[in-house]
Amino acid sequence: MGDSGAAVFLTTERLVLRRFTTADADRLVELDGDPAVMRFLTGGKPSPREWVEGELLPRYLEHYRRYGDLGWWAAEERAGGAFLGWFEFRPTREGERGEVELGYRLRQAAWGCGYATEGARALVRLGFAELGVERVVAYTMAVNAGSRRVMEKSGLSYVRTFHEDYPGSEHGEVEYALTAGEWRARSGILGA
């Protein structure tokens, strides 16, 4: 694996999701430095190294301290350990675990390979089956068709379109969601 000292959180058929460490700064700077990766987030502008090291990574590490099993997870190929990007599965409201936000950001080399769907489905399943999550939500720009497909393939359903005031959001943002009861019913699990 790319960072053998980091705690593994979840393993799927092709992915390992692990805790971030301070040693991941270069990986995050590279990921956020790709204009195509950042297209729907910042209009293609890279995240400065100072921000990654001074704010982003400390935020990730603090979430582990406070929530343990909810936060941001580095995604690596199970075979070979290549860094692919990250997944987010964290509370939407401070101190509450009932509703979590699902997110993902992957390197271009990982696009179209099914990694986002595989990781998202595994997190949704873990959240509802083991972590006591009651609702999973995800957001993206309305024009981000690829991300919307991942949300749908992960079992989430369109909830609404809303508008924020920042560059690139003129077409609106969309919210997708799935409740534990809906997931149980679709999965054929009793106790919905």
XYZ file of C-alpha atoms in Angstrom:
192
model
C 0.000 0.000 0.000
C 1.019 3.584 -0.586
C 1.172 4.404 3.120
C 1.622 1.211 5.095
C 1.489 3.032 8.436
C -2.097 4.171 7.954
C -5.018 2.297 9.512
C -7.188 0.438 7.018
C -10.859 1.347 7.390
C -12.545 -0.726 4.682
C -11.520 -3.175 1.987
C -13.571 -3.994 -1.112
C -12.854 -6.278 -4.040
C -10.492 -3.728 -5.645
C -10.074 -0.932 -3.088
C -8.522 -0.227 0.270
C -9.885 2.780 2.145
C -7.546 3.924 4.887
C -6.990 6.835 7.207
C -5.074 9.774 5.854
C -1.764 10.710 7.464
C 0.367 13.836 7.192
C 2.485 11.874 4.689
C -0.406 12.160 2.198
C 0.101 15.878 1.524
C 1.830 15.318 -1.840
C -0.925 12.931 -2.976
C -3.653 15.446 -2.125
C -1.797 18.351 -3.743
C -1.385 16.277 -6.913
C -5.064 15.237 -6.905
C -6.323 18.785 -6.366
C -3.778 20.106 -8.872
C -5.495 18.430 -11.828
C -7.812 20.980 -13.506
C -10.114 18.199 -14.764
C -10.535 16.781 -11.234
C -11.308 20.250 -9.856
C -13.568 21.317 -12.751
C -16.854 21.006 -10.864
C -15.377 22.111 -7.545
C -13.243 25.198 -8.135
C -13.568 25.776 -11.854
C -10.267 23.926 -12.298
C -8.153 25.954 -9.858
C -5.726 23.857 -7.767
C -5.747 23.719 -3.980
C -2.624 25.445 -2.631
C -0.146 23.209 -0.771
C -0.295 25.551 2.245
C -4.068 24.991 2.505
C -3.750 21.211 2.090
C -1.083 20.987 4.806
C -2.458 23.670 7.138
C -6.207 23.132 6.913
C -7.325 20.125 4.878
C -5.187 17.356 6.402
C -5.635 18.659 9.968
C -9.436 18.616 9.392
C -9.266 14.984 8.213
C -7.151 13.938 11.205
C -9.410 15.770 13.668
C -12.450 13.905 12.306
C -10.796 10.574 13.115
C -10.189 11.753 16.667
C -13.769 12.908 17.117
C -15.735 10.331 15.135
C -13.401 7.365 14.623
C -15.293 5.613 11.854
C -16.684 8.653 10.011
C -14.537 11.004 7.973
C -12.383 11.097 4.832
C -10.611 7.976 3.579
C -7.666 7.673 1.207
C -8.521 5.248 -1.608
C -5.865 2.919 -2.975
C -5.892 0.038 -5.407
C -5.948 -3.196 -3.470
C -3.566 -4.745 -5.990
C -0.473 -2.576 -6.134
C -1.437 0.192 -3.707
C -1.700 3.062 -6.199
C -3.336 6.179 -4.712
C -6.672 6.756 -6.468
C -8.160 9.633 -4.466
C -10.526 9.728 -1.510
C -14.001 9.023 -0.205
C -15.915 11.094 2.313
C -18.409 9.583 4.740
C -18.888 12.092 7.547
C -21.653 13.625 9.673
C -23.557 16.518 8.135
C -24.194 18.062 11.558
C -21.633 18.519 14.294
C -21.803 15.806 16.936
C -24.544 13.803 15.217
C -24.089 10.501 13.412
C -27.587 9.920 12.008
C -27.022 11.687 8.692
C -23.750 11.450 6.785
C -22.517 12.979 3.558
C -21.076 10.697 0.911
C -18.456 12.168 -1.383
C -15.553 11.095 -3.571
C -12.712 12.613 -5.554
C -10.647 10.374 -7.797
C -7.663 10.856 -10.092
C -8.458 10.913 -13.804
C -6.716 7.558 -14.242
C -9.403 6.030 -11.992
C -12.385 7.510 -13.842
C -14.633 5.100 -15.708
C -13.266 2.064 -13.862
C -16.164 1.669 -11.413
C -14.054 2.603 -8.379
C -16.335 5.451 -7.283
C -19.414 3.229 -7.366
C -17.613 0.348 -5.647
C -16.363 2.553 -2.817
C -19.637 4.441 -2.435
C -21.722 1.251 -2.289
C -19.393 -0.247 0.313
C -19.614 2.874 2.493
C -23.407 3.011 2.209
C -23.663 -0.677 3.156
C -21.264 -0.238 6.096
C -23.054 2.885 7.279
C -26.489 1.292 7.369
C -25.484 -2.230 8.423
C -22.878 -1.447 11.086
C -22.437 2.252 11.896
C -26.011 3.218 12.803
C -26.397 5.747 9.994
C -30.033 6.649 9.282
C -29.628 8.766 6.127
C -26.906 9.220 3.511
C -26.838 12.398 1.406
C -24.635 13.442 -1.499
C -24.311 16.681 -3.450
C -22.855 17.689 -6.809
C -23.339 20.277 -9.531
C -26.388 19.530 -11.655
C -24.167 19.336 -14.762
C -21.827 16.716 -13.240
C -23.404 13.711 -14.968
C -20.640 11.307 -13.937
C -21.034 12.004 -10.236
C -24.814 11.836 -10.492
C -24.549 8.363 -12.094
C -22.360 7.176 -9.221
C -24.936 8.416 -6.710
C -27.742 6.618 -8.527
C -25.738 3.380 -8.913
C -25.014 3.556 -5.186
C -28.740 3.513 -4.405
C -29.298 7.204 -3.727
C -32.256 8.987 -5.302
C -32.612 12.537 -6.550
C -34.128 14.828 -3.894
C -33.855 18.388 -5.217
C -32.014 21.012 -7.214
C -30.928 24.140 -5.358
C -28.809 27.174 -6.161
C -25.704 28.427 -4.398
C -23.898 31.676 -5.105
C -20.430 30.788 -6.359
C -18.794 30.586 -9.796
C -19.870 27.544 -11.785
C -23.061 26.931 -9.846
C -25.336 28.747 -12.293
C -26.959 25.423 -13.308
C -27.605 24.516 -9.687
C -26.558 21.858 -7.238
C -28.384 18.586 -6.753
C -29.002 16.564 -3.621
C -29.376 12.787 -3.609
C -30.266 10.708 -0.552
C -31.048 7.253 0.782
C -32.495 6.294 4.166
C -31.711 3.184 6.167
C -35.308 1.991 5.704
C -35.117 2.391 1.932
C -31.777 0.582 1.851
C -33.109 -2.309 3.956
C -36.212 -2.630 1.780
C -34.160 -2.653 -1.434
C -31.649 -5.061 0.040
C -34.366 -7.421 1.260
C -33.191 -7.059 4.865
C -35.827 -7.483 7.555
C -36.318 -4.820 10.190
C -36.902 -1.909 7.842
